[in-house]
Amino acid sequence: MTTDKSATSPAKTSAPADTPPVGNPEAAEGAATVVDPRLLIREQGFAGYVTEFKRKISGGDLGSIPVVVGLAIIAIVFQSMNSEFLSAKNISDIATTMVATGMMAVGIIFVLLLGEIDLSVGSVSGVSGALVAVLSVTQGMNEWLAIVVAIVSGAVIGAIHGFFFARIGAPAFAVTLAGLLFWLGFMLQLLGDSGTINLDGDGVVGQLTTYYFTDVAAAYGLAAISVIGYFAAAFLDTRRREAAGIPARPIADIVLRTAVLAVFAFAAAYMFNQYRGLPLALVLFLIVLVGTDFLLRRTAYGRKIFALGGSVEASRRAGINVTAIRISVFSIAGTFAAIGGLFWASKIAAANQGSGTGDLLMNVIAAAVIGGTSLFGGRGRTWNALLGVMVIVSIQYGLSLEGIATPIQYMITGGVLLATVVIDSVTRKTQKTAGRA
C-alpha cells in the first residue's frame, strides 16, 4: 500500500456564489468549498468506483494493486503445484519466518521515504544478536537488560550513520556501505573464535518465534479487534470530516472495506488455529505496523519525513530541521535492524558468523520496494513491509516445497524485484505526465 500525498491535501474548487460552504452556513457567500473529487466519485456507487479506478490507472496511481495481484498469483500457482502450500502449517511457518525480515523492512521504509538507502541493516542485525548472546549467555547478564542494550545499540549505530550523512555530508550509500563492513567485523569480534553462541530456547529471545497462543480465542480475538478497530477509526474519521464540512467517505464504503478485512482476518485466524495457534511473532509485528503507520500518517514528525522525501530545499525553507530528521530516521532504521536481529537469533536459537549476511539485506530492501515503497522517496507506508515480505517469503517457501535450488530462488526473487522497480519508475513517469508527482 502506498501513500497518496494528494489524499492529505484535498483539492479546492470554487462554489457558486449563492451556495454557502458545506457544513458552514454562516460563511460568506462565494467562499471556496473544500472538495475531494475522489470522495465525491465514491458517492456515485459502483459506477463511481469504476470511474475512480480508471482515473487512478491513467494517473499512474496503482497503489497496492500489483502486489495484491502478485500474492494471488503466487498462491494459485504454488497451490496448484503442491497442495501443502496453503496448508495451516505452511501458512503459520510463513507468518513466523517473515517477521524478522519484515521488522527490518519497516526501518528501511523510513530511510527510503527520504530517497536514501541503508546498506548496513544486515550487519547491524547481526551485531544485535551477537550482543544478546554474549551478554546474556557468556557474561550472565539479565536477558531483558541484554535485549535493551542490543536495541539501544542499534539506535545509536543508526544515529552515527545519520550523523555522517546529515551533518558531515557524506553520501548515505558510502556511509552505510562502510557500516556494513565495520559492523560485520565487530560482530565477528564479539562472537570470538567459536563463532557460534547458542541461546536458551526457553528464554525471552528464544520464544519470540516459538511461542504460540494456543487458545483459539486468541486468534479470533485479534481478528475481531482488528476489524472493530479499523471500522471505528474509519467511522470517526468520517464523522470528523463531516463536522468540518468537507467530503467524507460514505458509510457504505466503510462497511464494504470492513467486511473485506473481516473475511481475510478471520480466515487467517481459522488457519492459525488449525495448527499451533496464533504466533507471538506475528502479533508483535502487527503492533509495530500499526504504531509506525500512525507515526508516519498522523503525526507532525511523519509529515516532515514525507515532506523531506519530496523536496529537501522546500522542507528547509518551511522550517523543518533537515539534519535532525535525517539522523532520527537512520536511528529508527538501526533500531528496527536490531529488533529484526533478535528475531533471527530466535529463529536459529543462536548467534553465529552467518547472522546478518547472505541474502538478508537484499530481501529487506526488496520487501520494502515490492510492497510499494518508492525508491525515489516521498511515497510509501510501513504496511508495505507486510505485503512485500509476504511476497518474498511465499516465493521462497513455494519453491522450497518443490525442491527448487537456491540459485533459482535468487534469480526469481531478483526478477520480481526488477519488475517492481520498473513498475515504480513507470508509475512515477506517468504521474509526472498527469501532473500529480
mmCIF file of N, CA and C in Angstrom, residues 32 113 137 140 144 198 206 210 219 236 312 395 403:
data_model
loop_
_atom_site.group_PDB
_atom_site.id
_atom_site.type_symbol
_atom_site.label_atom_id
_atom_site.label_comp_id
_atom_site.label_asym_id
_atom_site.label_seq_id
_atom_site.Cartn_x
_atom_site.Cartn_y
_atom_site.Cartn_z
ATOM 1 N N ALA A 32 -14.605 29.603 -0.925
ATOM 2 C CA ALA A 32 -14.210 28.340 -1.565
ATOM 3 C C ALA A 32 -14.633 27.157 -0.706
ATOM 4 N N LEU A 113 11.810 6.609 2.352
ATOM 5 C CA LEU A 113 10.924 7.763 2.233
ATOM 6 C C LEU A 113 11.712 9.050 2.055
ATOM 7 N N VAL A 137 24.411 -14.947 27.717
ATOM 8 C CA VAL A 137 24.925 -16.313 27.854
ATOM 9 C C VAL A 137 26.347 -16.320 28.419
ATOM 10 N N GLY A 140 26.418 -13.570 31.563
ATOM 11 C CA GLY A 140 25.431 -13.809 32.605
ATOM 12 C C GLY A 140 24.517 -12.641 32.917
ATOM 13 N N TRP A 144 16.568 -9.630 29.702
ATOM 14 C CA TRP A 144 15.804 -8.435 29.337
ATOM 15 C C TRP A 144 16.731 -7.230 29.201
ATOM 16 N N ASN A 198 25.066 -20.479 21.369
ATOM 17 C CA ASN A 198 23.691 -20.969 21.403
ATOM 18 C C ASN A 198 22.870 -20.233 22.459
ATOM 19 N N GLY A 206 14.498 -16.658 22.687
ATOM 20 C CA GLY A 206 14.162 -17.954 22.109
ATOM 21 C C GLY A 206 12.687 -18.113 21.827
ATOM 22 N N THR A 210 8.958 -19.000 18.786
ATOM 23 C CA THR A 210 8.494 -20.357 19.107
ATOM 24 C C THR A 210 7.236 -20.369 19.975
ATOM 25 N N ALA A 219 -6.568 -16.001 18.491
ATOM 26 C CA ALA A 219 -6.550 -15.655 17.069
ATOM 27 C C ALA A 219 -7.836 -14.954 16.647
ATOM 28 N N LEU A 236 -14.950 7.260 12.791
ATOM 29 C CA LEU A 236 -14.660 8.506 13.487
ATOM 30 C C LEU A 236 -14.036 9.532 12.545
ATOM 31 N N VAL A 312 14.018 18.453 -0.383
ATOM 32 C CA VAL A 312 14.855 18.858 0.746
ATOM 33 C C VAL A 312 14.853 20.375 0.900
ATOM 34 N N ILE A 395 7.267 -16.888 -1.958
ATOM 35 C CA ILE A 395 8.016 -17.436 -3.091
ATOM 36 C C ILE A 395 9.066 -18.428 -2.598
ATOM 37 N N GLY A 403 11.338 -28.220 -4.120
ATOM 38 C CA GLY A 403 12.733 -28.644 -4.179
ATOM 39 C C GLY A 403 13.568 -27.840 -5.162
#
